[in-house]
Tab-separated table of C-alpha atoms and ligand atoms in Angstrom:
chain	number	residue	atom	x	y	z
A	1432	UNK	CA	-19.844	-21.864	27.983
A	1433	UNK	CA	-17.882	-22.403	24.643
A	1434	UNK	CA	-16.968	-18.957	23.080
A	1435	UNK	CA	-17.501	-18.332	19.380
A	1436	UNK	CA	-13.711	-20.010	18.577
A	1437	UNK	CA	-14.652	-23.096	20.403
A	1438	UNK	CA	-11.061	-24.495	20.502
A	1439	UNK	CA	-9.660	-22.342	17.419
A	1440	UNK	CA	-6.721	-20.167	18.710
A	1441	UNK	CA	-4.041	-18.913	16.901
A	1442	UNK	CA	-0.535	-20.074	18.235
A	1443	UNK	CA	1.737	-18.361	15.789
A	1444	UNK	CA	1.755	-15.293	13.491
A	1445	UNK	CA	2.960	-15.487	10.133
A	1446	UNK	CA	6.080	-14.226	10.578
A	1447	UNK	CA	6.684	-16.475	13.788
A	1448	UNK	CA	6.648	-19.749	11.706
A	1449	UNK	CA	10.428	-20.179	10.634
A	1450	UNK	CA	12.382	-22.831	9.721
A	1451	UNK	CA	13.189	-23.212	13.370
A	1452	UNK	CA	9.958	-24.586	14.103
A	1453	UNK	CA	9.897	-27.189	11.260
A	1454	UNK	CA	8.172	-30.296	12.453
A	1455	UNK	CA	5.808	-28.744	14.956
A	1456	UNK	CA	2.086	-28.148	14.432
A	1457	UNK	CA	0.740	-24.486	14.357
A	1458	UNK	CA	-2.833	-22.560	14.255
A	1459	UNK	CA	-2.570	-19.613	12.159
A	1460	UNK	CA	-5.169	-16.936	11.366
A	1461	UNK	CA	-5.556	-14.630	8.635
A	1462	UNK	CA	-6.614	-13.537	5.267
A	1463	UNK	CA	-6.726	-15.371	2.057
A	1464	UNK	CA	-3.854	-13.298	0.097
A	1465	UNK	CA	-3.602	-15.521	-3.024
A	1466	UNK	CA	-4.550	-18.771	-4.295
A	1467	UNK	CA	-2.839	-20.698	-7.017
A	1468	UNK	CA	-4.587	-23.982	-7.755
A	1469	UNK	CA	-2.429	-26.808	-10.244
A	1470	UNK	CA	-4.827	-29.277	-10.156
A	1471	UNK	CA	-2.441	-31.854	-8.332
A	1472	UNK	CA	-1.248	-29.180	-5.637
A	1473	UNK	CA	-2.831	-25.923	-4.407
A	1474	UNK	CA	-0.811	-23.037	-2.512
A	1475	UNK	CA	-2.452	-20.315	-0.636
A	1476	UNK	CA	-0.595	-16.978	1.081
A	1477	UNK	CA	-1.881	-16.367	4.502
A	1478	UNK	CA	-1.612	-12.953	5.439
A	1479	UNK	CA	-1.684	-11.166	8.972
A	1480	UNK	CA	-0.726	-8.322	10.780
A	1481	UNK	CA	2.834	-9.726	10.902
A	1482	UNK	CA	3.154	-10.982	7.216
A	1483	UNK	CA	2.546	-13.878	5.046
A	1484	UNK	CA	3.021	-17.366	5.119
A	1485	UNK	CA	2.349	-20.204	2.785
A	1486	UNK	CA	0.067	-23.122	2.557
A	1487	UNK	CA	0.758	-26.027	0.603
A	1488	UNK	CA	-2.182	-28.644	-0.273
A	1489	UNK	CA	-0.668	-31.629	-2.546
A	1490	UNK	CA	-3.474	-33.978	-3.185
A	1491	UNK	CA	-1.264	-36.674	-2.213
A	1492	UNK	CA	-0.838	-35.561	1.457
A	1493	UNK	CA	-3.851	-33.723	2.109
A	1494	UNK	CA	-7.307	-35.052	2.852
A	1495	UNK	CA	-9.780	-34.678	-0.377
A	1496	UNK	CA	-12.354	-32.575	2.287
A	1497	UNK	CA	-9.850	-30.265	3.005
A	1498	UNK	CA	-8.737	-29.676	-0.702
A	1499	UNK	CA	-12.123	-29.335	-1.497
A	1500	UNK	CA	-12.719	-26.739	1.277
A	1501	UNK	CA	-9.508	-25.005	0.045
A	1502	UNK	CA	-11.280	-24.476	-3.488
A	1503	UNK	CA	-14.324	-22.694	-1.679
A	1504	UNK	CA	-11.390	-20.346	-0.498
A	1505	UNK	CA	-12.195	-16.843	-1.901
A	1506	UNK	CA	-9.418	-13.653	-2.010
A	1507	UNK	CA	-9.264	-12.077	1.205
A	1508	UNK	CA	-11.304	-14.296	3.146
A	1509	UNK	CA	-10.554	-14.728	6.937
A	1510	UNK	CA	-9.816	-18.383	7.595
A	1511	UNK	CA	-7.952	-20.619	9.980
A	1512	UNK	CA	-5.650	-22.712	9.521
A	1513	UNK	CA	-4.314	-25.877	11.482
A	1514	UNK	CA	-1.316	-27.915	9.653
A	1515	UNK	CA	2.382	-28.980	10.130
A	1516	UNK	CA	5.144	-26.579	9.286
A	1517	UNK	CA	7.956	-28.009	6.744
A	1518	UNK	CA	10.972	-25.948	5.594
A	1519	UNK	CA	10.714	-24.381	1.692
A	1520	UNK	CA	13.415	-22.394	1.239
A	1521	UNK	CA	11.166	-20.550	-1.835
A	1522	UNK	CA	8.388	-19.731	0.220
A	1523	UNK	CA	7.968	-16.464	2.448
A	1524	UNK	CA	9.881	-16.923	6.005
A	1525	UNK	CA	11.481	-20.423	4.367
A	1526	UNK	CA	8.421	-22.413	5.448
A	1527	UNK	CA	4.912	-24.185	4.253
A	1528	UNK	CA	2.734	-25.285	6.056
A	1529	UNK	CA	0.765	-28.268	5.897
A	1530	UNK	CA	-2.744	-27.998	6.440
A	1531	UNK	CA	-4.782	-30.741	8.287
A	1532	UNK	CA	-7.618	-28.861	9.801
A	1533	UNK	CA	-9.096	-25.681	7.925
A	1534	UNK	CA	-11.848	-23.131	8.838
A	1535	UNK	CA	-13.786	-20.551	6.836
A	1536	UNK	CA	-14.303	-17.588	9.785
A	1537	UNK	CA	-15.685	-15.373	6.993
A	1538	UNK	CA	-16.073	-15.372	3.230
A	1539	UNK	CA	-15.320	-12.226	1.019
A	1540	UNK	CA	-17.553	-10.905	-1.416
A	1541	UNK	CA	-16.243	-11.257	-4.875
A	1542	UNK	CA	-15.305	-8.864	-6.825
A	1543	UNK	CA	-13.030	-6.866	-4.393
A	1544	UNK	CA	-13.387	-3.108	-4.517
A	1545	UNK	CA	-9.615	-3.089	-4.892
A	1546	UNK	CA	-6.665	-5.369	-5.110
A	1547	UNK	CA	-4.843	-5.546	-1.971
A	1548	UNK	CA	-2.004	-7.494	-3.567
A	1549	UNK	CA	-1.071	-4.358	-5.660
A	1550	UNK	CA	-1.204	-6.414	-9.101
A	1551	UNK	CA	-3.499	-3.601	-10.450
A	1552	UNK	CA	-2.199	-0.471	-9.006
A	1553	UNK	CA	-5.587	2.074	-7.398
A	1554	UNK	CA	-5.711	5.630	-7.391
A	1555	UNK	CA	-5.522	7.410	-4.090
A	1556	UNK	CA	-9.524	8.151	-4.171
A	1557	UNK	CA	-10.494	4.577	-4.802
A	1558	UNK	CA	-7.692	3.376	-1.956
A	1559	UNK	CA	-9.708	5.986	0.071
A	1560	UNK	CA	-12.801	4.901	-0.474
A	1561	UNK	CA	-12.161	1.288	0.253
A	1562	UNK	CA	-9.247	1.881	3.379
A	1563	UNK	CA	-10.222	-0.865	5.413
A	1564	UNK	CA	-8.905	-3.042	1.972
A	1565	UNK	CA	-6.146	-0.410	1.376
A	1566	UNK	CA	-4.766	-0.712	4.911
A	1567	UNK	CA	-4.060	-4.580	4.203
A	1568	UNK	CA	-1.223	-3.906	2.127
A	1569	UNK	CA	2.182	-4.251	4.139
A	1570	UNK	CA	3.474	-0.787	2.455
A	1571	UNK	CA	0.087	1.302	3.767
A	1572	UNK	CA	0.243	-0.824	7.355
A	1573	UNK	CA	3.939	0.368	7.705
A	1574	UNK	CA	3.277	4.202	7.789
A	1575	UNK	CA	0.376	3.677	10.615
A	1576	UNK	CA	2.900	1.487	12.430
A	1577	UNK	CA	5.632	3.945	11.966
A	1578	UNK	CA	3.163	6.640	13.419
A	1579	UNK	CA	2.308	4.814	16.278
A	1580	UNK	CA	6.081	4.424	17.082
A	1581	UNK	CA	6.207	8.011	16.845
A	1582	UNK	CA	3.164	8.397	19.308
A	1583	UNK	CA	4.796	6.045	21.738
A	1584	UNK	CA	8.542	7.571	21.629
A	1585	UNK	CA	7.127	11.048	21.881
A	1586	UNK	CA	4.863	10.123	24.991
A	1587	UNK	CA	7.856	8.549	26.563
A	1588	UNK	CA	10.131	11.544	25.980
A	1589	UNK	CA	7.551	13.755	27.432
A	1590	UNK	CA	6.726	11.657	30.533
A	1591	UNK	CA	10.331	11.021	31.077
A	1592	UNK	CA	10.877	14.868	31.134
A	1593	UNK	CA	8.338	16.091	33.771
A	1594	UNK	CA	5.461	16.981	31.412
A	1595	UNK	CA	1.844	16.398	32.385
A	1596	UNK	CA	-0.506	15.079	29.570
A	1597	UNK	CA	-3.624	16.909	29.161
A	1598	UNK	CA	-6.668	17.055	27.149
A	1599	UNK	CA	-8.578	20.073	26.403
A	1600	UNK	CA	-11.989	21.041	24.717
A	1601	UNK	CA	-12.484	20.575	21.301
A	1602	UNK	CA	-16.338	22.473	21.240
A	1603	UNK	CA	-15.084	25.766	21.767
A	1604	UNK	CA	-17.127	29.385	22.389
A	1605	UNK	CA	-14.252	31.585	20.260
A	1606	UNK	CA	-11.513	31.468	18.003
A	1607	UNK	CA	-7.943	31.017	19.045
A	1608	UNK	CA	-6.397	33.562	16.939
A	1609	UNK	CA	-9.486	35.283	14.938
A	1610	UNK	CA	-12.458	34.128	12.860
A	1611	UNK	CA	-11.385	32.248	10.016
A	1612	UNK	CA	-10.439	28.798	9.475
A	1613	UNK	CA	-13.169	27.836	12.020
A	1614	UNK	CA	-15.720	25.152	11.568
A	1615	UNK	CA	-18.962	26.686	13.046
A	1616	UNK	CA	-21.486	24.024	14.697
A	1617	UNK	CA	-24.754	24.502	16.456
A	1618	UNK	CA	-24.439	23.966	20.250
A	1619	UNK	CA	-27.823	23.988	21.455
A	1620	UNK	CA	-29.452	27.467	21.085
A	1621	UNK	CA	-25.651	28.725	20.743
A	1622	UNK	CA	-23.020	28.678	18.083
A	1623	UNK	CA	-19.938	27.168	18.816
A	1624	UNK	CA	-16.588	26.438	16.893
A	1625	UNK	CA	-14.506	23.176	16.374
A	1626	UNK	CA	-11.104	23.839	18.055
A	1627	UNK	CA	-8.355	24.950	15.843
A	1628	UNK	CA	-5.551	24.582	18.509
A	1629	UNK	CA	-5.299	24.034	22.171
A	1630	UNK	CA	-3.323	27.229	22.373
A	1631	UNK	CA	-5.045	28.987	24.925
A	1632	UNK	CA	-6.089	25.859	27.347
A	1633	UNK	CA	-2.397	24.788	27.335
A	1634	UNK	CA	-1.321	28.673	27.959
A	1635	UNK	CA	-4.197	28.594	31.012
A	1636	UNK	CA	-2.911	25.459	32.508
A	1637	UNK	CA	0.332	27.290	32.734
A	1638	UNK	CA	-1.769	29.629	35.128
A	1639	UNK	CA	-2.732	26.973	37.020
A	1640	UNK	CA	0.441	25.792	37.789
A	1641	UNK	CA	0.854	22.527	35.987
A	1642	UNK	CA	4.238	23.647	34.636
A	1643	UNK	CA	4.681	21.440	32.050
A	1644	UNK	CA	2.093	20.036	29.941
A	1645	UNK	CA	1.529	18.429	26.647
A	1646	UNK	CA	-1.574	16.969	24.631
A	1647	UNK	CA	-1.761	15.322	21.397
A	1648	UNK	CA	-4.928	15.927	20.114
A	1649	UNK	CA	-7.144	16.628	17.092
A	1650	UNK	CA	-7.219	20.384	15.294
A	1651	UNK	CA	-9.698	21.776	13.124
A	1652	UNK	CA	-8.894	23.694	10.557
A	1653	UNK	CA	-11.592	25.047	8.123
A	1654	UNK	CA	-9.201	26.003	4.929
A	1655	UNK	CA	-10.440	25.694	1.837
A	1656	UNK	CA	-7.073	24.986	-0.053
A	1657	UNK	CA	-6.418	21.716	-1.038
A	1658	UNK	CA	-2.774	20.869	-0.972
A	1659	UNK	CA	-0.271	17.894	-0.127
A	1660	UNK	CA	0.114	18.850	3.376
A	1661	UNK	CA	-3.049	20.323	4.504
A	1662	UNK	CA	-5.966	18.741	5.973
A	1663	UNK	CA	-9.079	19.807	7.593
A	1664	UNK	CA	-8.636	17.416	10.576
A	1665	UNK	CA	-5.326	16.788	11.999
A	1666	UNK	CA	-3.415	16.097	14.981
A	1667	UNK	CA	-1.545	18.287	16.744
A	1668	UNK	CA	1.139	17.514	19.449
A	1669	UNK	CA	1.619	20.523	22.025
A	1670	UNK	CA	3.734	21.328	24.471
A	1671	UNK	CA	4.146	24.380	26.894
A	1672	UNK	CA	6.096	24.808	29.616
A	1673	UNK	CA	6.411	27.486	32.583
A	1674	UNK	CA	9.644	29.363	33.305
A	1675	UNK	CA	11.318	28.396	29.840
A	1676	UNK	CA	11.648	30.605	26.642
A	1677	UNK	CA	11.869	29.670	23.238
A	1678	UNK	CA	15.312	28.796	23.219
A	1679	UNK	CA	14.552	26.358	25.847
A	1680	UNK	CA	11.401	24.552	23.735
A	1681	UNK	CA	13.318	24.571	20.671
A	1682	UNK	CA	15.841	22.169	22.617
A	1683	UNK	CA	12.906	19.949	24.094
A	1684	UNK	CA	11.698	19.504	20.543
A	1685	UNK	CA	15.026	18.763	19.026
A	1686	UNK	CA	15.688	16.259	21.493
A	1687	UNK	CA	12.340	14.887	21.406
A	1688	UNK	CA	12.472	14.413	17.559
A	1689	UNK	CA	15.658	13.080	17.657
A	1690	UNK	CA	14.517	10.538	19.967
A	1691	UNK	CA	11.249	9.730	17.587
A	1692	UNK	CA	13.754	9.483	14.520
A	1693	UNK	CA	16.296	7.020	16.371
A	1694	UNK	CA	13.367	4.722	17.654
A	1695	UNK	CA	11.838	4.592	14.414
A	1696	UNK	CA	15.193	3.756	12.834
A	1697	UNK	CA	16.257	1.014	15.353
A	1698	UNK	CA	12.221	-0.133	15.892
A	1699	UNK	CA	10.985	0.223	12.353
A	1700	UNK	CA	13.274	-1.102	10.351
A	1701	UNK	CA	11.003	-3.674	8.987
A	1702	UNK	CA	8.710	-1.233	8.084
A	1703	UNK	CA	10.843	1.441	6.805
A	1704	UNK	CA	12.424	-1.290	4.164
A	1705	UNK	CA	8.881	-2.438	3.142
A	1706	UNK	CA	8.364	1.483	2.085
A	1707	UNK	CA	12.210	1.449	0.830
A	1708	UNK	CA	12.923	4.678	2.653
A	1709	UNK	CA	15.901	5.514	4.642
A	1710	UNK	CA	15.735	7.661	7.497
A	1711	UNK	CA	18.361	10.211	7.955
A	1712	UNK	CA	18.836	10.714	11.914
A	1713	UNK	CA	20.653	13.564	12.304
A	1714	UNK	CA	22.937	14.359	15.346
A	1715	UNK	CA	22.840	16.914	17.974
A	1716	UNK	CA	20.956	20.795	17.261
A	1717	UNK	CA	19.194	21.080	14.047
A	1718	UNK	CA	20.686	24.431	12.183
A	1719	UNK	CA	19.045	27.807	12.777
A	1720	UNK	CA	18.208	30.137	10.418
A	1721	UNK	CA	16.806	33.848	10.732
A	1722	UNK	CA	13.852	35.152	9.263
A	1723	UNK	CA	16.207	37.969	7.811
A	1724	UNK	CA	18.459	35.263	6.659
A	1725	UNK	CA	15.808	33.238	4.821
A	1726	UNK	CA	14.476	36.609	3.151
A	1727	UNK	CA	18.134	36.748	1.704
A	1728	UNK	CA	17.928	33.216	0.570
A	1729	UNK	CA	15.064	33.126	-1.037
A	1730	UNK	CA	15.671	36.582	-2.965
A	1731	UNK	CA	19.491	34.888	-4.209
A	1732	UNK	CA	17.439	31.867	-5.440
A	1733	UNK	CA	15.037	34.131	-7.508
A	1734	UNK	CA	11.997	34.034	-5.749
A	1735	UNK	CA	10.590	37.170	-4.388
A	1736	UNK	CA	10.098	38.089	-0.838
A	1737	UNK	CA	9.645	41.172	0.984
A	1738	UNK	CA	10.626	41.536	4.639
A	1739	UNK	CA	7.347	41.181	6.778
A	1740	UNK	CA	5.803	38.152	4.419
A	1741	UNK	CA	5.059	35.400	5.048
A	1742	UNK	CA	6.864	32.548	3.245
A	1743	UNK	CA	5.230	31.275	0.059
A	1744	UNK	CA	4.808	27.895	-1.277
A	1745	UNK	CA	7.798	28.923	-3.864
A	1746	UNK	CA	9.580	30.679	-0.972
A	1747	UNK	CA	9.634	27.893	1.136
A	1748	UNK	CA	10.809	25.569	-1.487
A	1749	UNK	CA	13.630	27.869	-2.126
A	1750	UNK	CA	14.661	27.978	1.534
A	1751	UNK	CA	14.239	24.166	1.921
A	1752	UNK	CA	16.278	23.617	-1.601
A	1753	UNK	CA	18.944	25.947	0.895
A	1754	UNK	CA	19.075	24.593	4.176
A	1755	UNK	CA	17.798	20.667	3.590
A	1756	UNK	CA	16.577	18.522	6.563
A	1757	UNK	CA	15.426	19.768	9.745
A	1758	UNK	CA	16.049	23.502	10.766
A	1759	UNK	CA	14.699	26.362	12.949
A	1760	UNK	CA	13.617	29.396	11.515
A	1761	UNK	CA	13.573	32.239	14.114
A	1762	UNK	CA	13.233	35.852	14.795
A	1763	UNK	CA	10.335	36.120	12.623
A	1764	UNK	CA	8.119	39.499	12.118
A	1765	UNK	CA	6.152	40.256	15.037
A	1766	UNK	CA	3.298	41.664	12.722
A	1767	UNK	CA	2.763	37.864	11.201
A	1768	UNK	CA	2.737	35.984	14.316
A	1769	UNK	CA	-0.196	35.499	16.420
A	1770	UNK	CA	-1.248	37.798	19.413
A	1771	UNK	CA	0.276	35.628	22.126
A	1772	UNK	CA	3.904	35.485	20.707
A	1773	UNK	CA	6.318	37.257	22.739
A	1774	UNK	CA	7.802	40.479	20.914
A	1775	UNK	CA	11.735	41.270	21.529
A	1776	UNK	CA	12.551	43.356	24.020
A	1777	UNK	CA	13.533	46.690	22.525
A	1778	UNK	CA	13.037	45.545	18.840
A	1779	UNK	CA	9.182	44.811	18.940
A	1780	UNK	CA	9.344	44.315	15.189
A	1781	UNK	CA	11.024	41.102	15.900
A	1782	UNK	CA	9.436	38.371	17.892
A	1783	UNK	CA	10.404	35.108	20.002
A	1784	UNK	CA	8.792	32.981	17.264
A	1785	UNK	CA	10.189	30.117	15.493
A	1786	UNK	CA	9.177	27.300	12.892
A	1787	UNK	CA	10.945	24.266	12.654
A	1788	UNK	CA	11.359	23.200	9.165
A	1789	UNK	CA	12.018	20.074	6.979
A	1790	UNK	CA	13.022	20.600	3.685
A	1791	UNK	CA	10.289	22.934	2.570
A	1792	UNK	CA	7.785	21.352	4.777
A	1793	UNK	CA	6.422	23.655	8.274
A	1794	UNK	CA	6.562	20.848	10.889
A	1795	UNK	CA	5.642	22.794	13.599
A	1796	UNK	CA	5.465	26.549	15.193
A	1797	UNK	CA	6.418	27.865	18.744
A	1798	UNK	CA	7.270	30.965	20.709
A	1799	UNK	CA	7.759	32.329	23.926
A	1800	UNK	CA	4.348	33.662	25.000
A	1801	UNK	CA	3.155	37.026	26.260
A	1802	UNK	CA	2.371	36.589	30.031
A	1803	UNK	CA	1.895	40.064	30.822
A	1804	UNK	CA	-1.935	40.764	30.723
A	1805	UNK	CA	-1.853	44.243	29.584
A	1806	UNK	CA	0.559	43.480	26.799
A	1807	UNK	CA	-1.651	40.541	25.978
A	1808	UNK	CA	-4.823	42.847	25.305
A	1809	UNK	CA	-2.791	45.310	23.346
A	1810	UNK	CA	-1.406	42.631	21.079
A	1811	UNK	CA	-5.148	41.286	20.981
A	1812	UNK	CA	-6.451	44.883	19.569
A	1813	UNK	CA	-3.455	45.521	17.701
A	1814	UNK	CA	-4.864	42.365	15.210
A	1815	UNK	CA	-7.794	43.739	15.219
A	1816	UNK	CA	-9.683	41.246	17.497
A	1817	UNK	CA	-11.916	41.992	20.565
A	1818	UNK	CA	-10.482	41.443	23.869
A	1819	UNK	CA	-13.953	40.776	25.322
A	1820	UNK	CA	-13.976	37.426	23.348
A	1821	UNK	CA	-11.244	36.606	25.212
A	1822	UNK	CA	-12.324	37.000	29.065
A	1823	UNK	CA	-11.905	33.676	30.504
A	1824	UNK	CA	-8.686	33.309	28.674
A	1825	UNK	CA	-7.122	36.712	29.622
A	1826	UNK	CA	-8.407	36.249	33.483
A	1827	UNK	CA	-5.748	33.525	33.884
A	1828	UNK	CA	-3.132	36.382	33.071
A	1829	UNK	CA	-4.390	38.446	35.787
A	1830	UNK	CA	-3.575	36.647	39.194
A	1831	UNK	CA	-0.070	35.227	38.302
A	1832	UNK	CA	1.195	33.503	35.226
A	1833	UNK	CA	4.685	32.780	34.813
A	1834	UNK	CA	6.768	33.241	31.600
A	1835	UNK	CA	6.131	30.235	29.387
A	1836	UNK	CA	6.898	28.995	26.063
A	1837	UNK	CA	5.610	26.091	23.890
A	1838	UNK	CA	5.263	24.563	20.137
A	1839	UNK	CA	2.844	22.891	18.037
A	1840	UNK	CA	3.876	19.965	16.284
A	1841	UNK	CA	1.555	18.600	12.923
A	1842	UNK	CA	1.849	14.769	13.955
A	1843	UNK	CA	0.628	14.098	10.422
A	1844	UNK	CA	3.111	16.042	8.616
A	1845	UNK	CA	5.911	14.443	10.921
A	1846	UNK	CA	4.603	10.898	9.831
A	1847	UNK	CA	5.268	12.192	6.055
A	1848	UNK	CA	8.950	13.273	7.030
A	1849	UNK	CA	9.574	9.744	8.935
A	1850	UNK	CA	7.843	7.631	5.896
A	1851	UNK	CA	8.867	9.417	2.881
A	1852	UNK	CA	5.376	10.272	2.187
A	1853	UNK	CA	4.516	12.938	-0.605
A	1854	UNK	CA	0.844	13.311	0.527
A	1855	UNK	CA	-0.358	13.998	4.048
A	1856	UNK	CA	-3.338	12.044	3.032
A	1857	UNK	CA	-1.110	8.827	2.991
A	1858	UNK	CA	-0.203	9.507	6.869
A	1859	UNK	CA	-3.883	9.370	8.040
A	1860	UNK	CA	-6.548	6.448	8.533
A	1861	UNK	CA	-9.260	8.251	7.332
A	1862	UNK	CA	-8.172	11.691	5.928
A	1863	UNK	CA	-10.574	15.005	5.857
A	1864	UNK	CA	-10.251	17.482	3.257
A	1865	UNK	CA	-12.238	19.495	1.165
A	1866	UNK	CA	-13.766	17.084	-0.843
A	1867	UNK	CA	-13.412	14.033	1.566
A	1868	UNK	CA	-15.887	13.368	4.995
A	1869	UNK	CA	-16.191	9.793	4.274
A	1870	UNK	CA	-15.493	6.955	5.043
B	3022	ATP	P1	0.787	26.137	7.374
B	3022	ATP	O1	1.370	27.635	7.234
B	3022	ATP	O2	1.677	25.174	6.778
B	3022	ATP	O3	-0.637	25.748	6.974
B	3022	ATP	P2	0.193	27.014	10.214
B	3022	ATP	O4	1.111	28.283	10.486
B	3022	ATP	O5	-1.234	27.385	9.747
B	3022	ATP	O6	0.604	25.739	8.815
B	3022	ATP	P3	0.040	25.970	12.860
B	3022	ATP	O7	-1.297	26.787	13.426
B	3022	ATP	O8	1.446	26.829	13.057
B	3022	ATP	O9	-0.005	26.272	11.506
B	3022	ATP	O10	0.273	24.877	13.384
B	3022	ATP	C1	1.357	23.980	13.765
B	3022	ATP	C2	1.373	22.895	13.242
B	3022	ATP	O11	0.348	22.269	13.017
B	3022	ATP	C3	1.898	23.300	12.036
B	3022	ATP	O12	3.184	23.422	12.043
B	3022	ATP	C4	1.705	21.646	10.910
B	3022	ATP	O13	2.784	20.939	11.246
B	3022	ATP	C5	0.438	21.470	11.725
B	3022	ATP	N1	-0.829	22.090	10.783
B	3022	ATP	C6	-1.406	23.014	10.907
B	3022	ATP	N2	-2.289	23.009	9.748
B	3022	ATP	C7	-2.649	21.684	9.409
B	3022	ATP	C8	-3.433	21.300	8.434
B	3022	ATP	N3	-4.345	22.173	8.236
B	3022	ATP	N4	-3.361	19.827	8.307
B	3022	ATP	C9	-2.008	19.300	8.640
B	3022	ATP	N5	-1.285	20.033	9.532
B	3022	ATP	C10	-1.741	20.829	10.173
B	3023	MG	MG1	2.762	27.863	11.764
C-alpha cells in the first residue's frame, strides 16, 4: 500500500541546506514564508521548524510548468520541494534551491489572521487568538524550545539525584490551604475542585516511604488579579524530600537552576540570539536575605512595610532593585505562611520557609514541613481551618511520617527568566487568564 505522501519524504531541514552540500538534490518541506515574483525570476522563502531556505526559480532554468505552480503558491501554504542546492552567499544559510519538482500539500486561505513575518506587528490579544500562526514566528517558538530544554534538564537533574517522578490528582475534594483561589467543579453528585497545588499529596508520598519525589504538573488558581506574572492555569515543578530540611532543599533548587541556566545557555544559543537575550549564569550559592533584613531594605528604599506583612508588589520591586538576580528570602514569619510550614524551635514567630526570587519576581516557595501530627492539627486550627477537611492527609502523619522539606517552582515564571519575557502569557502556549479561555 502507498502511504499518503507516496515517495515524498524530507531529506533535509532548512538549517541543513548549507554550502557544503552544494550540488546535491534535496527535498524540503515547510511553509511558504515569502514570495517575490520579479517576472524573469521568482524567489520563495520556505520555512520549517529549523529556519528558512530560499527557492530561486529563474525562468531560464526552471520548467514553465513548475513556474506556473509556484505562481499559485499562497503565503503560509504547506509545500514540498525537490531541487538542486547551489551556493548563494546572500540567501539564508548561504544557499538557494533550484526547484525541479514541487508539490502543494495544503493551500492556506487568504488573508491571514495575522502576519507571521512580523512586517505588521500584532498585539498580544490578536497573537493569542491566532496562536498557531503566532508560534510560526521564530522569536515565539524560540521561547518554547528553551522551555523544553528547561524541562529536559530539570528531569535529568531529578533522575540523576534519586528523585522519583510522580503524578498526583488534579480533581480534588478539598482545598490545599483554605477555600479561596479554588475553581469549584461538579463531580457527579458532589462538589469538587481543581487542584491548586500537589502539596498534600507529595507530603503523603513521604509517609509512603518514597524518599524523594518530584512532579511537573498543572496547578489551577482562581485568582481574580490580572497581572503579567499570574495565570489561572500554570505549571508547577514540585519537589519533596525526606530526611532533609529547608537548607538541603534550597541547595537542591540552587544546583538544579544552575544546571538549567548552564544547559539553556549552551544548548539554546541560537534561540537566545533570536530573542536577543543574554542569560546571566551565576556560579555557586545564590545570596540569602532574611525576611527581617528585607523589611529594612524595603523601608530604607522609601516603601512602607510592617513586620509580619507579605511583600506588596512595591516591596518586591524595592527588594529586587537592591538584591538583583537570584536570591533566597528566608526566615519568614510563621503567620503568613501555610499551616504545613515548620515553625522555628524556640522562636515560633519565625518559620523554616523560604522563597526564591529573581529580581522582583517570586519563582519558588519552599520550607521544612511539619511532620508531627498534633502540631499540624494545631496549625490548621490556628488558621481558622477545620482539620476534619484534611482527614486522609492527616492520617498519613499518624503512622510514621519522616521529617521532610520541599518546594514548588513556577515553570512559566522560570521560563520568563530564561527568555527575558516580561509577560507570563508569552511563556505559555495557550494561556488561561481572567479574560481568556480559548483557544
Ligand atoms: P504570588 O505571591 O506571586 O502570587 P504564591 O506565593 O501565591 O505566588 P505559591 O503558592 O508559593 O505562589 O506557588 C509556588 C510557585 O508557583 C510561585 O512561586 C510561582 O512561581 C508559581 N505560581 C503560583 N501561582 C501562580 C500563578 N497564578 N501563575 C503562575 N505561576 C504561579
Ligand atoms: Mg509563594
